[in-house]
Short mmCIF file of C-alpha atoms in Angstrom, two decimals:
data_model
loop_
_atom_site.label_atom_id
_atom_site.label_comp_id
_atom_site.label_asym_id
_atom_site.label_seq_id
_atom_site.Cartn_x
_atom_site.Cartn_y
_atom_site.Cartn_z
CA UNK A 1 24.40 33.06 66.73
CA UNK A 2 24.03 32.87 70.35
CA UNK A 3 26.02 34.11 72.85
CA UNK A 4 26.97 33.62 76.27
CA UNK A 5 28.20 35.92 79.27
CA UNK A 6 31.60 34.33 80.27
CA UNK A 7 33.36 34.97 84.01
CA UNK A 8 35.88 37.37 82.68
CA UNK A 9 34.57 39.00 79.95
CA UNK A 10 31.49 40.47 82.60
CA UNK A 11 33.14 43.61 83.64
CA UNK A 12 34.39 44.58 79.94
CA UNK A 13 31.11 44.46 77.95
CA UNK A 14 30.21 48.22 79.33
CA UNK A 15 28.53 49.57 76.27
CA UNK A 16 25.75 47.05 75.89
CA UNK A 17 22.61 49.31 74.14
CA UNK A 18 19.95 50.27 76.33
CA UNK A 19 17.17 47.98 74.90
CA UNK A 20 19.28 44.99 74.09
CA UNK A 21 17.47 42.27 76.86
CA UNK A 22 21.29 40.21 76.96
CA UNK A 23 21.81 36.51 77.05
CA UNK A 24 21.43 34.76 80.51
CA UNK A 25 21.17 31.41 81.74
CA UNK A 26 18.65 31.26 84.43
CA UNK A 27 16.97 27.94 85.40
CA UNK A 28 17.50 26.28 82.78
CA UNK A 29 15.76 28.90 80.25
CA UNK A 30 17.54 30.69 77.93
CA UNK A 31 16.94 34.37 76.60
CA UNK A 32 18.25 35.48 73.38
CA UNK A 33 20.00 39.33 73.13
CA UNK A 34 20.01 41.31 70.40
CA UNK A 35 23.44 42.69 70.57
CA UNK A 36 26.02 39.98 71.46
CA UNK A 37 26.38 38.63 67.80
CA UNK A 38 28.36 41.50 67.06
CA UNK A 39 32.31 42.28 67.62
CA UNK A 40 32.94 42.57 71.10
CA UNK A 41 33.68 45.78 73.11
CA UNK A 42 37.06 45.20 74.88
CA UNK A 43 39.28 46.99 76.47
CA UNK A 44 42.44 46.52 74.88
CA UNK A 45 46.37 47.54 75.13
CA UNK A 46 47.57 48.51 72.00
CA UNK A 47 51.23 49.27 71.62
CA UNK A 48 52.51 52.90 70.14
CA UNK A 49 54.97 52.25 67.06
CA UNK A 50 57.40 54.81 66.57
CA UNK A 51 56.60 56.02 63.19
CA UNK A 52 58.97 56.36 60.19
CA UNK A 53 60.21 60.61 60.25
CA UNK A 54 61.76 60.75 56.79
CA UNK A 55 65.48 60.79 56.20
CA UNK A 56 65.93 57.24 56.10
CA UNK A 57 66.46 57.59 60.30
CA UNK A 58 65.97 54.25 61.82
CA UNK A 59 66.36 55.45 65.51
CA UNK A 60 66.00 58.42 67.94
CA UNK A 61 67.03 59.55 71.21
CA UNK A 62 63.90 60.06 73.95
CA UNK A 63 64.23 63.76 75.28
CA UNK A 64 61.38 63.91 77.53
CA UNK A 65 58.26 62.14 78.63
CA UNK A 66 55.11 64.23 78.81
CA UNK A 67 53.29 61.33 80.31
CA UNK A 68 53.88 58.53 82.88
CA UNK A 69 51.80 55.44 83.72
CA UNK A 70 48.32 56.08 84.39
CA UNK A 71 48.05 59.33 82.57
CA UNK A 72 44.95 59.95 80.49
CA UNK A 73 45.75 61.33 77.00
CA UNK A 74 43.24 62.24 74.27
CA UNK A 75 43.88 62.26 70.20
CA UNK A 76 46.97 65.19 69.33
CA UNK A 77 47.66 65.20 72.76
CA UNK A 78 52.29 65.44 72.86
CA UNK A 79 53.00 62.16 74.32
CA UNK A 80 56.98 62.98 73.96
CA UNK A 81 59.76 64.35 72.26
CA UNK A 82 62.23 62.71 70.10
CA UNK A 83 65.49 63.85 68.60
CA UNK A 84 67.46 62.19 65.23
CA UNK A 85 70.05 63.15 63.84
CA UNK A 86 68.63 66.14 62.55
CA UNK A 87 65.82 67.39 64.21
CA UNK A 88 63.58 67.22 67.05
CA UNK A 89 59.97 66.00 66.83
CA UNK A 90 57.23 66.05 69.33
CA UNK A 91 55.27 63.09 68.95
CA UNK A 92 51.52 63.30 69.82
CA UNK A 93 48.65 60.59 70.80
CA UNK A 94 46.83 58.62 68.25
CA UNK A 95 44.18 57.44 70.58
CA UNK A 96 42.40 58.19 73.52
CA UNK A 97 43.13 55.77 76.22
CA UNK A 98 45.13 55.41 79.63
CA UNK A 99 49.09 54.96 79.56
CA UNK A 100 50.13 51.69 80.68
CA UNK A 101 53.98 51.22 80.01
CA UNK A 102 56.74 53.30 78.74
CA UNK A 103 58.64 51.57 76.78
CA UNK A 104 62.34 53.61 76.84
CA UNK A 105 63.76 55.90 79.88
CA UNK A 106 64.85 59.73 78.63
CA UNK A 107 68.13 59.70 76.66
CA UNK A 108 67.58 56.10 75.45
CA UNK A 109 67.71 55.14 71.81
CA UNK A 110 63.68 54.27 70.28
CA UNK A 111 64.15 52.46 67.27
CA UNK A 112 61.54 53.14 64.24
CA UNK A 113 58.64 50.40 63.91
CA UNK A 114 59.22 49.21 67.36
CA UNK A 115 56.92 50.32 70.58
CA UNK A 116 57.46 53.54 72.47
CA UNK A 117 54.43 53.10 74.97
CA UNK A 118 51.07 50.83 75.49
CA UNK A 119 47.98 52.74 75.61
CA UNK A 120 45.07 51.18 76.88
CA UNK A 121 42.49 52.39 74.57
CA UNK A 122 38.85 53.16 75.37
CA UNK A 123 37.22 52.61 72.19
CA UNK A 124 36.13 49.59 70.49
CA UNK A 125 38.68 48.58 67.73
CA UNK A 126 37.36 46.87 64.70
CA UNK A 127 38.09 43.56 63.17
CA UNK A 128 40.99 46.00 60.45
CA UNK A 129 42.39 47.60 63.32
CA UNK A 130 43.46 44.52 64.88
CA UNK A 131 44.69 42.98 61.79
CA UNK A 132 46.81 46.25 61.29
CA UNK A 133 48.57 46.51 64.23
CA UNK A 134 49.53 44.21 67.24
CA UNK A 135 47.58 44.29 69.74
CA UNK A 136 47.88 42.97 73.51
CA UNK A 137 44.62 42.24 75.47
CA UNK A 138 44.26 43.06 79.24
CA UNK A 139 45.94 41.08 81.63
CA UNK A 140 42.49 39.99 83.17
CA UNK A 141 40.96 39.15 79.81
CA UNK A 142 44.15 37.32 78.80
CA UNK A 143 43.87 35.16 81.72
CA UNK A 144 41.72 32.55 80.80
CA UNK A 145 40.75 30.56 77.70
CA UNK A 146 37.17 30.58 76.63
CA UNK A 147 37.82 26.68 76.82
CA UNK A 148 38.69 26.82 80.31
CA UNK A 149 36.02 29.82 81.69
CA UNK A 150 33.00 27.99 83.56
CA UNK A 151 29.52 29.59 82.47
CA UNK A 152 28.02 31.17 85.45
CA UNK A 153 24.09 31.99 85.45
CA UNK A 154 23.52 35.50 85.83
CA UNK A 155 20.55 36.50 88.07
CA UNK A 156 17.71 39.07 86.84
CA UNK A 157 19.50 42.05 88.92
CA UNK A 158 22.58 41.08 87.28
CA UNK A 159 21.06 41.45 84.56
CA UNK A 160 19.43 44.48 84.84
CA UNK A 161 22.72 46.26 86.37
CA UNK A 162 24.64 45.21 83.40
CA UNK A 163 21.99 46.74 81.09
CA UNK A 164 22.09 50.24 82.43
CA UNK A 165 23.90 52.77 81.09
CA UNK A 166 26.73 54.60 83.34
CA UNK A 167 26.45 58.57 82.98
CA UNK A 168 29.42 60.08 81.56
CA UNK A 169 30.72 62.80 83.65
CA UNK A 170 30.18 66.59 82.16
CA UNK A 171 33.15 67.55 79.72
CA UNK A 172 35.66 70.23 81.39
CA UNK A 173 35.19 73.85 79.76
CA UNK A 174 36.26 73.65 76.08
CA UNK A 175 38.52 70.14 77.03
CA UNK A 176 38.12 68.79 73.64
CA UNK A 177 38.90 72.16 71.69
CA UNK A 178 42.25 72.92 73.76
CA UNK A 179 45.27 72.63 71.77
CA UNK A 180 47.98 69.95 72.62
CA UNK A 181 50.51 72.88 73.64
CA UNK A 182 47.70 74.17 75.91
CA UNK A 183 46.98 70.71 77.97
CA UNK A 184 50.93 70.33 77.96
CA UNK A 185 51.20 73.72 80.05
CA UNK A 186 48.24 72.59 82.01
CA UNK A 187 49.77 69.57 83.08
CA UNK A 188 53.46 71.10 83.29
CA UNK A 189 51.85 73.65 85.71
CA UNK A 190 49.67 71.48 87.11
CA UNK A 191 46.31 74.16 86.29
CA UNK A 192 43.09 72.98 85.79
CA UNK A 193 41.59 74.49 82.23
CA UNK A 194 38.17 76.02 84.62
CA UNK A 195 40.89 78.43 86.72
CA UNK A 196 42.34 79.97 83.10
CA UNK A 197 40.46 82.54 81.69
CA UNK A 198 39.87 82.40 78.32
CA UNK A 199 40.27 84.97 75.19
CA UNK A 200 39.96 82.57 72.22
CA UNK A 201 36.24 82.09 70.32
CA UNK A 202 33.77 81.24 72.25
CA UNK A 203 36.20 81.34 75.39
CA UNK A 204 38.37 78.99 74.11
CA UNK A 205 41.62 78.96 76.12
CA UNK A 206 44.72 79.58 74.30
CA UNK A 207 48.56 78.97 75.27
CA UNK A 208 49.03 82.42 75.85
CA UNK A 209 46.39 82.84 78.35
CA UNK A 210 48.12 79.82 80.34
CA UNK A 211 51.26 81.69 79.97
CA UNK A 212 49.75 85.31 81.37
CA UNK A 213 47.74 82.94 84.07
CA UNK A 214 51.00 81.30 85.28
CA UNK A 215 52.96 84.50 85.09
CA UNK A 216 50.62 86.39 87.43
CA UNK A 217 50.51 83.31 89.92
CA UNK A 218 54.79 83.88 90.20
CA UNK A 219 55.97 85.00 93.28
CA UNK A 220 57.90 88.23 93.18
CA UNK A 221 61.52 88.27 92.29
CA UNK A 222 63.57 88.49 95.08
CA UNK A 223 65.55 92.01 95.74
CA UNK A 224 68.44 90.28 97.41
CA UNK A 225 71.70 90.38 95.25
CA UNK A 226 72.83 87.22 93.52
CA UNK A 227 75.47 85.33 95.05
CA UNK A 228 78.55 83.96 92.79
CA UNK A 229 78.34 80.09 92.09
CA UNK A 230 82.02 78.24 93.44
CA UNK A 231 83.15 76.98 90.22
CA UNK A 232 82.87 73.43 89.67
CA UNK A 233 85.52 71.06 90.89
CA UNK A 234 88.39 69.82 88.70
CA UNK A 235 87.37 66.28 87.40
CA UNK A 236 89.95 64.04 88.13
CA UNK A 237 89.08 60.97 86.42
CA UNK A 238 88.22 60.00 82.48
CA UNK A 239 84.53 59.86 81.66
CA UNK A 240 83.61 58.22 78.49
CA UNK A 241 80.63 59.94 76.83
CA UNK A 242 78.30 58.88 74.11
CA UNK A 243 78.20 61.04 71.15
CA UNK A 244 74.81 63.23 70.77
CA UNK A 245 72.76 62.48 67.93
CA UNK A 246 74.04 65.99 66.32
CA UNK A 247 77.35 65.25 66.90
CA UNK A 248 76.96 62.13 65.69
CA UNK A 249 75.50 64.02 62.35
CA UNK A 250 78.58 65.99 62.32
CA UNK A 251 81.00 62.85 62.75
CA UNK A 252 79.24 61.60 59.74
CA UNK A 253 78.93 64.31 57.57
CA UNK A 254 82.80 65.53 58.46
CA UNK A 255 84.30 62.31 57.52
CA UNK A 256 82.33 62.35 54.42
CA UNK A 257 84.04 66.02 53.26
CA UNK A 258 87.46 64.32 53.91
CA UNK A 259 87.56 63.73 50.37
CA UNK A 260 86.83 66.95 48.89
CA UNK A 261 90.00 68.91 48.07
CA UNK A 262 89.31 72.31 49.93
CA UNK A 263 90.67 75.86 47.92
CA UNK A 264 90.10 78.49 50.38
CA UNK A 265 89.81 82.05 50.09
CA UNK A 266 89.57 85.43 51.73
CA UNK A 267 89.46 88.76 51.35
CA UNK A 268 88.26 91.95 53.68
CA UNK A 269 84.97 93.49 52.62
CA UNK A 270 83.94 97.19 53.59
CA UNK A 271 80.70 97.13 55.73
CA UNK A 272 80.51 100.50 56.52
CA UNK A 273 77.65 101.21 54.36
CA UNK A 274 75.48 98.19 54.87
CA UNK A 275 75.38 98.69 58.48
CA UNK A 276 74.66 102.30 58.30
CA UNK A 277 71.99 101.53 56.07
CA UNK A 278 70.73 98.63 58.19
CA UNK A 279 71.12 100.51 61.16
CA UNK A 280 68.93 103.58 59.81
CA UNK A 281 66.08 101.42 58.84
CA UNK A 282 65.74 99.79 62.11
CA UNK A 283 65.68 103.30 63.69
CA UNK A 284 63.32 105.12 61.36
CA UNK A 285 60.91 101.83 60.95
CA UNK A 286 61.37 103.18 57.39
CA UNK A 287 59.96 99.92 55.95
CA UNK A 288 56.23 101.49 55.92
CA UNK A 289 55.15 97.55 56.47
CA UNK A 290 52.15 96.99 58.34
CA UNK A 291 53.60 94.75 61.03
CA UNK A 292 56.82 95.36 62.52
CA UNK A 293 59.58 92.92 60.80
CA UNK A 294 62.39 91.57 62.79
CA UNK A 295 65.77 93.57 63.50
CA UNK A 296 67.99 93.79 60.17
CA UNK A 297 71.27 92.57 60.27
CA UNK A 298 73.84 91.90 57.80
CA UNK A 299 73.71 88.26 57.32
CA UNK A 300 69.88 88.67 54.72
CA UNK A 301 71.81 91.45 52.80
CA UNK A 302 74.64 89.51 52.64
CA UNK A 303 72.84 86.48 51.37
CA UNK A 304 70.89 88.84 48.70
CA UNK A 305 74.09 89.42 47.60
CA UNK A 306 75.43 86.09 47.53
CA UNK A 307 72.18 85.41 45.78
CA UNK A 308 72.72 88.10 42.70
CA UNK A 309 76.35 87.11 42.33
CA UNK A 310 75.56 83.09 41.43
CA UNK A 311 73.22 84.33 38.67
CA UNK A 312 76.56 85.06 36.91
CA UNK A 313 78.77 82.46 38.64
CA UNK A 314 75.83 79.34 38.65
CA UNK A 315 78.80 76.58 39.43
CA UNK A 316 79.01 77.58 43.08
CA UNK A 317 75.26 76.80 43.80
CA UNK A 318 75.93 73.20 42.68
CA UNK A 319 75.53 69.44 43.60
CA UNK A 320 78.40 67.08 42.93
CA UNK A 321 78.04 63.57 42.41
CA UNK A 322 81.68 61.96 41.83
CA UNK A 323 80.17 58.53 41.05
CA UNK A 324 76.43 59.12 39.29
CA UNK A 325 74.58 56.53 37.66
CA UNK A 326 76.46 56.77 34.48
CA UNK A 327 79.46 56.02 36.23
CA UNK A 328 80.95 59.40 35.27
CA UNK A 329 81.12 62.46 37.81
CA UNK A 330 78.12 64.69 37.29
CA UNK A 331 77.63 68.28 38.23
CA UNK A 332 73.93 69.53 38.91
CA UNK A 333 73.44 73.29 38.86
CA UNK A 334 71.00 74.10 41.12
CA UNK A 335 67.76 76.18 39.72
CA UNK A 336 66.92 77.55 43.52
CA UNK A 337 69.00 79.15 45.88
CA UNK A 338 68.52 77.15 48.76
CA UNK A 339 70.71 78.59 51.72
CA UNK A 340 71.70 77.02 54.77
CA UNK A 341 72.50 78.96 57.76
CA UNK A 342 74.40 77.61 60.20
CA UNK A 343 72.80 78.34 63.91
CA UNK A 344 74.28 77.60 67.27
CA UNK A 345 71.95 75.90 69.47
CA UNK A 346 72.44 74.48 73.43
CA UNK A 347 72.15 71.24 71.52
CA UNK A 348 74.94 71.80 68.93
CA UNK A 349 75.24 73.58 65.36
CA UNK A 350 72.06 72.81 63.20
CA UNK A 351 72.05 73.90 59.58
CA UNK A 352 68.06 75.05 58.79
CA UNK A 353 67.80 76.30 54.87
CA UNK A 354 66.29 79.72 53.99
CA UNK A 355 64.44 78.43 50.62
CA UNK A 356 63.95 80.20 47.39
CA UNK A 357 66.51 82.98 48.17
CA UNK A 358 66.87 84.49 44.69
CA UNK A 359 62.91 85.52 45.13
CA UNK A 360 62.50 86.87 48.41
CA UNK A 361 63.22 90.32 49.35
CA UNK A 362 65.73 91.14 51.70
CA UNK A 363 63.02 91.47 54.66
CA UNK A 364 61.72 88.13 53.76
CA UNK A 365 64.59 86.65 54.10
CA UNK A 366 65.44 88.28 57.50
CA UNK A 367 62.06 87.08 58.38
CA UNK A 368 62.66 83.50 57.51
CA UNK A 369 65.71 83.75 59.34
CA UNK A 370 64.39 84.63 62.70
CA UNK A 371 61.93 81.81 62.24
CA UNK A 372 64.41 79.30 61.39
CA UNK A 373 66.70 80.56 64.15
CA UNK A 374 63.91 80.25 67.05
CA UNK A 375 62.54 76.88 66.19
CA UNK A 376 66.43 75.68 66.16
CA UNK A 377 66.97 76.99 69.89
CA UNK A 378 63.57 75.47 70.95
CA UNK A 379 64.88 72.58 69.26
CA UNK A 380 61.66 72.34 67.05
CA UNK A 381 63.45 71.77 63.49
CA UNK A 382 61.92 69.42 61.44
CA UNK A 383 63.53 67.11 58.94
CA UNK A 384 62.18 69.10 56.18
CA UNK A 385 63.85 72.44 57.46
CA UNK A 386 67.68 70.72 57.01
CA UNK A 387 67.48 69.38 53.80
CA UNK A 388 68.27 70.05 50.24
CA UNK A 389 70.60 73.29 51.42
CA UNK A 390 72.64 74.38 47.78
CA UNK A 391 74.83 76.36 49.69
CA UNK A 392 76.26 77.61 53.25
CA UNK A 393 76.82 80.85 54.63
CA UNK A 394 78.09 80.64 58.77
CA UNK A 395 77.81 84.05 60.21
CA UNK A 396 80.61 82.53 62.96
CA UNK A 397 81.55 86.36 63.72
CA UNK A 398 78.64 86.64 65.54
CA UNK A 399 80.55 84.32 68.36
CA UNK A 400 84.05 85.75 67.49
CA UNK A 401 86.92 85.30 65.18
CA UNK A 402 88.16 86.88 61.71
CA UNK A 403 89.67 84.70 59.10
CA UNK A 404 88.43 81.03 59.36
CA UNK A 405 88.42 78.01 57.41
CA UNK A 406 85.06 76.86 56.91
CA UNK A 407 84.49 72.85 55.64
CA UNK A 408 82.16 72.26 52.89
CA UNK A 409 79.06 69.64 53.57
CA UNK A 410 78.81 67.12 50.45
CA UNK A 411 77.08 67.40 48.22
CA UNK A 412 77.44 70.69 48.13
CA UNK A 413 80.40 72.64 46.35
CA UNK A 414 81.35 75.87 48.32
CA UNK A 415 80.53 77.63 51.54
CA UNK A 416 81.41 80.98 53.00
CA UNK A 417 81.84 82.57 56.79
CA UNK A 418 81.55 85.88 58.10
CA UNK A 419 84.12 87.13 60.19
CA UNK A 420 83.71 89.63 63.06
CA UNK A 421 83.23 93.29 61.70
CA UNK A 422 85.90 95.71 63.33
CA UNK A 423 87.16 98.91 62.90
CA UNK A 424 90.07 99.84 60.83
CA UNK A 425 91.82 102.76 60.19
CA UNK A 426 92.62 102.98 56.63
CA UNK A 427 93.89 105.96 54.24
CA UNK A 428 90.66 107.50 51.62
CA UNK A 429 91.26 109.23 48.42
CA UNK A 430 91.87 109.15 45.03
CA UNK A 431 94.98 108.08 43.54
CA UNK A 432 97.20 111.02 43.55
CA UNK A 433 95.23 112.95 45.85
CA UNK A 434 95.84 113.58 49.47
CA UNK A 435 94.69 111.27 51.57
CA UNK A 436 92.96 111.62 54.71
CA UNK A 437 92.76 109.03 57.64
CA UNK A 438 89.16 107.65 58.63
CA UNK A 439 88.16 104.53 60.04
CA UNK A 440 85.60 101.60 58.41
CA UNK A 441 84.22 98.85 59.33
CA UNK A 442 85.33 95.88 58.14
CA UNK A 443 84.70 92.20 57.97
CA UNK A 444 86.48 89.15 56.08
CA UNK A 445 84.76 86.71 54.35
CA UNK A 446 86.38 83.35 54.27
CA UNK A 447 85.34 80.40 51.60
CA UNK A 448 86.01 77.50 50.88
CA UNK A 449 85.59 75.46 47.21
CA UNK A 450 85.64 72.00 45.96
CA UNK A 451 88.47 72.30 43.68
CA UNK A 452 87.39 68.95 41.72
CA UNK A 453 84.63 71.21 40.27
CA UNK A 454 85.85 74.94 40.94
CA UNK A 455 89.17 76.46 40.32
CA UNK A 456 90.72 79.62 42.51
CA UNK A 457 89.89 82.20 39.38
CA UNK A 458 86.07 81.41 39.37
CA UNK A 459 85.66 81.51 43.14
CA UNK A 460 87.67 84.89 43.44
CA UNK A 461 85.50 86.82 40.99
CA UNK A 462 82.20 85.90 42.47
CA UNK A 463 84.18 86.77 45.99
CA UNK A 464 85.02 89.99 44.51
CA UNK A 465 81.33 90.54 43.00
CA UNK A 466 79.50 90.15 46.50
CA UNK A 467 82.17 92.21 47.91
CA UNK A 468 81.54 95.10 45.74
CA UNK A 469 77.52 94.68 46.48
CA UNK A 470 78.17 94.96 49.40
CA UNK A 471 80.23 98.27 49.62
CA UNK A 472 77.94 99.71 47.01
CA UNK A 473 74.58 98.51 49.18
CA UNK A 474 72.91 101.88 47.91
CA UNK A 475 72.95 100.72 44.79
CA UNK A 476 72.12 97.13 45.44
CA UNK A 477 68.06 98.46 45.26
CA UNK A 478 68.61 98.91 41.87
CA UNK A 479 69.56 95.34 40.79
CA UNK A 480 67.04 93.62 43.09
CA UNK A 481 64.05 91.16 41.44
#
């Protein structure tokens, strides 16, 4: 079927094969082309929809944009960061093209399934692609309908110019191999890829290469003494603020926790032997591992003791559904010990999950705690990092406080909080023998349990077993799996 070059489509026919003769009306003669019967190559503006990130999330807050209208993007380039109630997610581009519009400002809420931005896509879009998602044609293409556009004759010079291929500019060094994080750093610091010495395979520029280059270009720190900033002025008027996504999630969870009858139990545990052991480990490098492990703290040892105790008291590692499908309350005792750890971040409290504690070594637990904590403080946790906890451990003592009243997060049935370790003067010695005065390092463990499914005696027995394992930590290795 013959095609006719129409005004308005002239400039968009930029990818005509070199051997095509084209089609024109000149002096009444009709020249037949070989390529114009195919799907037209159009420059289109494609809305980029916010994808479903799981967990039933319907909206996300736009934390930051990495692009602006007019910026060029390639596939997998980072375009923005969004935050749901549970995690922050970095959104990457699915297309090569130019950003034409951003639909949301920073801190606005974006709806799942609705456009985040518009991209002027470079490539041809097949009929299947056009049917699968909404497409807005470029304004020039939509300005006149085919019925209204007059046919203009083309001259031989115009046809020959149209059929000439425009050579593409040479690609920058390793630009196609650069990771999104590298491109984002280059854009952030206004650098060119060619200026960065690459240490990766084949001279590929790595993220560390960019960071080293930026550090080497940074001006020396001033030697002047830091000045003390004046205190902020007192606020004289009321201020209404919206809750952050983390605060919204906390509000919902804590409202649900009001239905739980909490039973509290606290006891003081001697951490002297545990602290001596971990300090010796950290100082003497006795781990025998080929790589240096993270600094050993008390938390992974306590988590391992909890897991061992749960093999004797499994009901504390459970989920409770007061209204199951049978219409009766149901307790599900979990086979895997997946412990949520409360982490304080600039964005608020988050609780990532260390999985399979029962099958991990203490060093493995310590490494996973560090990995999750680093991601949490960077705001890079995913929804998968924070779902499915079977028990929660809070190390509130790292901030302060001794005896606390932790709140259970449903559907879990128990939680424990570690208080601040303090030096305590005690009398030691066997019964009916002369006592000696000594100092010990004591930490209070505060437990809360769901009194609908756990009674006080069950919690106390489990807590005392955990306490004995901590106080006799030298023998803990004998029973470790």
